[in-house]
PDB file of C-alpha atoms and ligand atoms in Angstrom:
ATOM      1  CA  MET A   1     136.966  70.042 -52.453  1.00  0.00           C
ATOM      2  CA  ARG A   2     140.169  72.343 -50.974  1.00  0.00           C
ATOM      3  CA  LYS A   3     140.000  73.016 -47.586  1.00  0.00           C
ATOM      4  CA  LEU A   4     139.106  77.131 -47.235  1.00  0.00           C
ATOM      5  CA  ASN A   5     138.400  79.420 -43.917  1.00  0.00           C
ATOM      6  CA  ILE A   6     136.061  82.180 -45.214  1.00  0.00           C
ATOM      7  CA  GLY A   7     133.271  81.468 -42.872  1.00  0.00           C
ATOM      8  CA  LEU A   8     131.379  79.080 -45.111  1.00  0.00           C
ATOM      9  CA  THR A   9     131.099  75.079 -43.514  1.00  0.00           C
ATOM     10  CA  ASP A  10     132.182  72.330 -45.860  1.00  0.00           C
ATOM     11  CA  GLU A  11     128.717  71.280 -47.017  1.00  0.00           C
ATOM     12  CA  GLN A  12     128.300  75.302 -47.824  1.00  0.00           C
ATOM     13  CA  ARG A  13     130.348  75.751 -50.577  1.00  0.00           C
ATOM     14  CA  GLN A  14     129.875  72.065 -52.083  1.00  0.00           C
ATOM     15  CA  GLY A  15     126.274  72.736 -52.185  1.00  0.00           C
ATOM     16  CA  VAL A  16     126.499  76.147 -53.803  1.00  0.00           C
ATOM     17  CA  CYS A  17     129.119  74.816 -56.497  1.00  0.00           C
ATOM     18  CA  GLU A  18     126.366  72.527 -57.623  1.00  0.00           C
ATOM     19  CA  LEU A  19     124.502  74.975 -58.383  1.00  0.00           C
ATOM     20  CA  LEU A  20     126.917  76.654 -60.209  1.00  0.00           C
ATOM     21  CA  ASN A  21     127.944  73.962 -61.849  1.00  0.00           C
ATOM     22  CA  ARG A  22     124.157  73.271 -62.817  1.00  0.00           C
ATOM     23  CA  ASP A  23     124.341  77.427 -63.644  1.00  0.00           C
ATOM     24  CA  LEU A  24     127.780  76.733 -66.076  1.00  0.00           C
ATOM     25  CA  ALA A  25     125.916  73.733 -67.962  1.00  0.00           C
ATOM     26  CA  ASP A  26     123.034  76.246 -68.701  1.00  0.00           C
ATOM     27  CA  VAL A  27     124.818  79.086 -69.490  1.00  0.00           C
ATOM     28  CA  ASN A  28     127.288  76.782 -72.471  1.00  0.00           C
ATOM     29  CA  LEU A  29     124.150  75.001 -74.142  1.00  0.00           C
ATOM     30  CA  LEU A  30     123.250  78.792 -74.821  1.00  0.00           C
ATOM     31  CA  LEU A  31     126.273  79.821 -75.639  1.00  0.00           C
ATOM     32  CA  ILE A  32     126.280  76.987 -78.474  1.00  0.00           C
ATOM     33  CA  LYS A  33     122.522  77.394 -79.073  1.00  0.00           C
ATOM     34  CA  THR A  34     123.044  81.680 -80.047  1.00  0.00           C
ATOM     35  CA  LYS A  35     126.559  80.241 -81.710  1.00  0.00           C
ATOM     36  CA  LYS A  36     124.134  78.308 -83.827  1.00  0.00           C
ATOM     37  CA  TYR A  37     121.426  80.943 -85.001  1.00  0.00           C
ATOM     38  CA  HIS A  38     124.675  83.552 -85.902  1.00  0.00           C
ATOM     39  CA  TRP A  39     125.339  81.280 -88.148  1.00  0.00           C
ATOM     40  CA  ASP A  40     122.082  80.228 -89.579  1.00  0.00           C
ATOM     41  CA  VAL A  41     120.105  82.839 -89.322  1.00  0.00           C
ATOM     42  CA  THR A  42     118.615  84.283 -92.686  1.00  0.00           C
ATOM     43  CA  GLY A  43     115.721  86.885 -93.843  1.00  0.00           C
ATOM     44  CA  PRO A  44     114.834  90.146 -93.673  1.00  0.00           C
ATOM     45  CA  GLU A  45     116.284  90.929 -90.259  1.00  0.00           C
ATOM     46  CA  PHE A  46     119.631  88.534 -91.170  1.00  0.00           C
ATOM     47  CA  ARG A  47     122.280  91.926 -89.889  1.00  0.00           C
ATOM     48  CA  SER A  48     120.523  92.283 -86.705  1.00  0.00           C
ATOM     49  CA  LEU A  49     119.984  88.912 -85.201  1.00  0.00           C
ATOM     50  CA  HIS A  50     123.669  88.187 -86.775  1.00  0.00           C
ATOM     51  CA  GLN A  51     125.127  91.157 -84.808  1.00  0.00           C
ATOM     52  CA  ILE A  52     122.760  90.531 -81.484  1.00  0.00           C
ATOM     53  CA  TRP A  53     123.381  87.334 -81.288  1.00  0.00           C
ATOM     54  CA  GLU A  54     127.040  88.076 -82.096  1.00  0.00           C
ATOM     55  CA  GLU A  55     127.090  90.377 -79.140  1.00  0.00           C
ATOM     56  CA  GLN A  56     125.374  87.867 -76.817  1.00  0.00           C
ATOM     57  CA  TYR A  57     127.491  84.854 -77.069  1.00  0.00           C
ATOM     58  CA  THR A  58     130.247  87.721 -76.356  1.00  0.00           C
ATOM     59  CA  ILE A  59     128.527  88.262 -72.822  1.00  0.00           C
ATOM     60  CA  LEU A  60     128.467  84.538 -72.303  1.00  0.00           C
ATOM     61  CA  ASN A  61     131.422  83.187 -73.094  1.00  0.00           C
ATOM     62  CA  GLU A  62     132.442  86.197 -70.084  1.00  0.00           C
ATOM     63  CA  THR A  63     129.908  84.654 -67.799  1.00  0.00           C
ATOM     64  CA  ILE A  64     131.250  80.908 -68.648  1.00  0.00           C
ATOM     65  CA  ASP A  65     134.778  82.088 -66.890  1.00  0.00           C
ATOM     66  CA  ALA A  66     133.326  83.839 -64.496  1.00  0.00           C
ATOM     67  CA  ILE A  67     130.700  80.763 -63.143  1.00  0.00           C
ATOM     68  CA  ALA A  68     133.704  78.379 -63.470  1.00  0.00           C
ATOM     69  CA  GLU A  69     136.197  80.542 -61.440  1.00  0.00           C
ATOM     70  CA  ARG A  70     133.645  80.983 -59.301  1.00  0.00           C
ATOM     71  CA  VAL A  71     134.058  77.379 -58.712  1.00  0.00           C
ATOM     72  CA  ARG A  72     137.294  77.676 -58.200  1.00  0.00           C
ATOM     73  CA  ALA A  73     137.565  80.789 -55.621  1.00  0.00           C
ATOM     74  CA  LEU A  74     135.169  78.615 -53.108  1.00  0.00           C
ATOM     75  CA  GLY A  75     137.668  75.681 -53.278  1.00  0.00           C
ATOM     76  CA  ASN A  76     136.082  73.138 -55.837  1.00  0.00           C
ATOM     77  CA  PHE A  77     136.319  72.102 -59.179  1.00  0.00           C
ATOM     78  CA  PRO A  78     134.131  73.106 -62.386  1.00  0.00           C
ATOM     79  CA  ILE A  79     132.287  70.973 -64.488  1.00  0.00           C
ATOM     80  CA  GLY A  80     134.270  71.080 -68.372  1.00  0.00           C
ATOM     81  CA  THR A  81     132.918  67.921 -70.095  1.00  0.00           C
ATOM     82  CA  ALA A  82     129.868  68.388 -73.303  1.00  0.00           C
ATOM     83  CA  GLU A  83     128.346  65.185 -71.694  1.00  0.00           C
ATOM     84  CA  ASP A  84     127.972  67.215 -68.164  1.00  0.00           C
ATOM     85  CA  PHE A  85     126.943  70.298 -69.540  1.00  0.00           C
ATOM     86  CA  LEU A  86     123.939  68.319 -71.409  1.00  0.00           C
ATOM     87  CA  LYS A  87     123.354  66.670 -68.002  1.00  0.00           C
ATOM     88  CA  TYR A  88     123.386  69.297 -65.660  1.00  0.00           C
ATOM     89  CA  ALA A  89     121.677  71.779 -67.774  1.00  0.00           C
ATOM     90  CA  SER A  90     117.647  72.938 -67.319  1.00  0.00           C
ATOM     91  CA  ILE A  91     117.463  73.681 -70.245  1.00  0.00           C
ATOM     92  CA  SER A  92     118.023  71.215 -73.196  1.00  0.00           C
ATOM     93  CA  GLU A  93     119.301  71.203 -77.224  1.00  0.00           C
ATOM     94  CA  HIS A  94     117.948  71.968 -80.540  1.00  0.00           C
ATOM     95  CA  THR A  95     118.317  69.795 -82.973  1.00  0.00           C
ATOM     96  CA  GLY A  96     116.965  69.048 -86.154  1.00  0.00           C
ATOM     97  CA  ALA A  97     115.933  71.475 -89.447  1.00  0.00           C
ATOM     98  CA  VAL A  98     117.332  74.945 -89.043  1.00  0.00           C
ATOM     99  CA  PRO A  99     114.141  77.464 -87.918  1.00  0.00           C
ATOM    100  CA  VAL A 100     112.444  80.311 -89.266  1.00  0.00           C
ATOM    101  CA  ALA A 101     114.440  83.384 -87.759  1.00  0.00           C
ATOM    102  CA  GLN A 102     110.992  84.284 -86.019  1.00  0.00           C
ATOM    103  CA  LYS A 103     111.483  80.876 -83.875  1.00  0.00           C
ATOM    104  CA  MET A 104     115.319  81.513 -83.404  1.00  0.00           C
ATOM    105  CA  VAL A 105     114.016  83.982 -81.058  1.00  0.00           C
ATOM    106  CA  SER A 106     111.796  82.713 -79.934  1.00  0.00           C
ATOM    107  CA  ASN A 107     113.467  79.359 -79.435  1.00  0.00           C
ATOM    108  CA  LEU A 108     116.065  82.075 -77.430  1.00  0.00           C
ATOM    109  CA  VAL A 109     113.937  83.414 -75.585  1.00  0.00           C
ATOM    110  CA  GLN A 110     112.771  80.719 -73.702  1.00  0.00           C
ATOM    111  CA  ASP A 111     115.502  79.384 -72.818  1.00  0.00           C
ATOM    112  CA  HIS A 112     116.572  82.648 -71.410  1.00  0.00           C
ATOM    113  CA  GLU A 113     113.535  83.375 -69.583  1.00  0.00           C
ATOM    114  CA  GLN A 114     114.056  79.529 -68.012  1.00  0.00           C
ATOM    115  CA  VAL A 115     118.021  80.570 -67.177  1.00  0.00           C
ATOM    116  CA  ILE A 116     116.336  83.667 -64.810  1.00  0.00           C
ATOM    117  CA  ARG A 117     113.496  80.869 -63.587  1.00  0.00           C
ATOM    118  CA  SER A 118     116.341  78.759 -62.420  1.00  0.00           C
ATOM    119  CA  LEU A 119     119.371  81.408 -61.289  1.00  0.00           C
ATOM    120  CA  ARG A 120     116.398  83.571 -59.259  1.00  0.00           C
ATOM    121  CA  GLU A 121     115.562  79.988 -57.307  1.00  0.00           C
ATOM    122  CA  HIS A 122     119.550  79.506 -57.414  1.00  0.00           C
ATOM    123  CA  VAL A 123     120.175  83.321 -55.855  1.00  0.00           C
ATOM    124  CA  ASP A 124     117.184  82.119 -53.101  1.00  0.00           C
ATOM    125  CA  GLN A 125     119.114  78.718 -52.011  1.00  0.00           C
ATOM    126  CA  CYS A 126     122.499  80.231 -52.093  1.00  0.00           C
ATOM    127  CA  SER A 127     120.912  82.853 -49.349  1.00  0.00           C
ATOM    128  CA  GLU A 128     118.639  80.898 -47.499  1.00  0.00           C
ATOM    129  CA  ASN A 129     120.281  77.046 -47.396  1.00  0.00           C
ATOM    130  CA  PHE A 130     124.167  78.190 -47.534  1.00  0.00           C
ATOM    131  CA  HIS A 131     124.309  81.907 -46.426  1.00  0.00           C
ATOM    132  CA  ASP A 132     126.552  82.792 -49.074  1.00  0.00           C
ATOM    133  CA  GLU A 133     125.591  86.209 -50.039  1.00  0.00           C
ATOM    134  CA  GLY A 134     128.864  86.861 -52.306  1.00  0.00           C
ATOM    135  CA  THR A 135     127.548  83.602 -54.495  1.00  0.00           C
ATOM    136  CA  ALA A 136     123.560  85.147 -54.501  1.00  0.00           C
ATOM    137  CA  ASP A 137     125.124  89.311 -55.365  1.00  0.00           C
ATOM    138  CA  PHE A 138     127.597  86.767 -58.340  1.00  0.00           C
ATOM    139  CA  LEU A 139     123.946  85.085 -59.775  1.00  0.00           C
ATOM    140  CA  THR A 140     121.469  88.147 -59.397  1.00  0.00           C
ATOM    141  CA  GLY A 141     123.874  90.478 -61.396  1.00  0.00           C
ATOM    142  CA  LEU A 142     123.871  86.870 -63.786  1.00  0.00           C
ATOM    143  CA  MET A 143     119.854  87.188 -63.360  1.00  0.00           C
ATOM    144  CA  GLU A 144     120.080  90.265 -64.790  1.00  0.00           C
ATOM    145  CA  GLN A 145     122.328  90.265 -67.803  1.00  0.00           C
ATOM    146  CA  HIS A 146     119.578  87.117 -69.038  1.00  0.00           C
ATOM    147  CA  GLU A 147     116.941  89.493 -68.266  1.00  0.00           C
ATOM    148  CA  GLU A 148     118.177  92.050 -70.488  1.00  0.00           C
ATOM    149  CA  MET A 149     118.624  89.740 -73.074  1.00  0.00           C
ATOM    150  CA  ALA A 150     115.645  87.912 -72.548  1.00  0.00           C
ATOM    151  CA  TRP A 151     114.282  91.094 -73.864  1.00  0.00           C
ATOM    152  CA  MET A 152     116.353  92.231 -76.666  1.00  0.00           C
ATOM    153  CA  LEU A 153     115.294  88.988 -77.919  1.00  0.00           C
ATOM    154  CA  ARG A 154     110.968  89.594 -76.933  1.00  0.00           C
ATOM    155  CA  SER A 155     111.433  93.276 -78.806  1.00  0.00           C
ATOM    156  CA  PHE A 156     112.529  91.768 -81.782  1.00  0.00           C
ATOM    157  CA  ILE A 157     109.247  89.273 -82.589  1.00  0.00           C
ATOM    158  CA  GLU A 158     106.477  90.617 -80.200  1.00  0.00           C
ATOM    159  CA  GLY A 159     103.971  91.839 -82.442  1.00  0.00           C
ATOM    160  CA  GLN A 160     104.390  89.595 -84.949  1.00  0.00           C
ATOM    161  CA  ALA A 161     103.130  86.388 -86.102  1.00  0.00           C
ATOM    162  CA  VAL A 162     105.311  83.615 -83.501  1.00  0.00           C
ATOM    163  CA  GLN A 163     105.304  85.426 -80.250  1.00  0.00           C
ATOM    164  CA  PRO A 164     108.258  84.672 -78.038  1.00  0.00           C
ATOM    165  CA  ASP A 165     106.370  82.533 -75.888  1.00  0.00           C
ATOM    166  CA  GLY A 166     104.647  80.828 -79.357  1.00  0.00           C
ATOM    167  CA  GLU A 167     101.179  82.164 -78.975  1.00  0.00           C
ATOM    168  CA  GLN A 168      99.459  84.326 -81.570  1.00  0.00           C
ATOM    169  CA  PRO A 169      99.920  88.009 -80.956  1.00  0.00           C
ATOM    170  CA  PRO A 170      97.600  89.719 -78.165  1.00  0.00           C
ATOM    171  CA  SER A 171      95.473  92.736 -79.759  1.00  0.00           C
ATOM    172  CA  ASP A 172      95.688  95.143 -76.533  1.00  0.00           C
ATOM    173  CA  VAL A 173      97.011  98.478 -76.395  1.00  0.00           C
ATOM    174  CA  ARG A 174      99.879  98.799 -74.087  1.00  0.00           C
ATOM    175  CA  PHE A 175     100.454 101.523 -71.641  1.00  0.00           C
ATOM    176  CA  PRO A 176     103.297 102.211 -69.382  1.00  0.00           C
ATOM    177  CA  ALA A 177     103.827 100.473 -65.717  1.00  0.00           C
ATOM    178  CA  GLY A 178     101.366 102.799 -62.936  1.00  0.00           C
ATOM    179  CA  VAL A 179      99.449 105.167 -66.031  1.00  0.00           C
ATOM    180  CA  ALA A 180      95.586 104.357 -65.848  1.00  0.00           C
ATOM    181  CA  ASN A 181      94.150 102.997 -68.901  1.00  0.00           C
TER     182      ASN A 181
HETATM  183 FE1  LIG B   1     130.750  85.289 -86.537  1.00  0.00          FE
END
């Protein structure tokens, strides 16, 4: 790792870069899965889902570049092989038969939620363990992007036969936060 004089120790930068490489692996897997569903989706929601997944993989592609270049800015090298992406990711691949559209959406919602949980943990670690507020801020921004992508996908299937978490639809009436029911 390159020596830098930016107020972080080598150990702190090393720790942060390991976290960033894990995030890089997750987003690469999400990109692959999102593209595959963009290609495979069928049914009445074809056009909407085909389009939203193109928008999302475009964002994910930019995110991947930003994460890898942040690792370089911190004096280290990003991982860059399919083998390493699979090894360090917290989400796993969906192999086998092509699922129906609702199941595709549900799979991706759960993947985004896993990535959000992982990013939240990494934000805390960057601040508390490594005193790197810059990367904590960077990862907070990524987490918010995934929260938005998860919300958009979740909205496709809420109230449908397959819920974002794979459960049956809830029958209760929803109220805005803070409004008594
Ligand atoms: Fe396309």
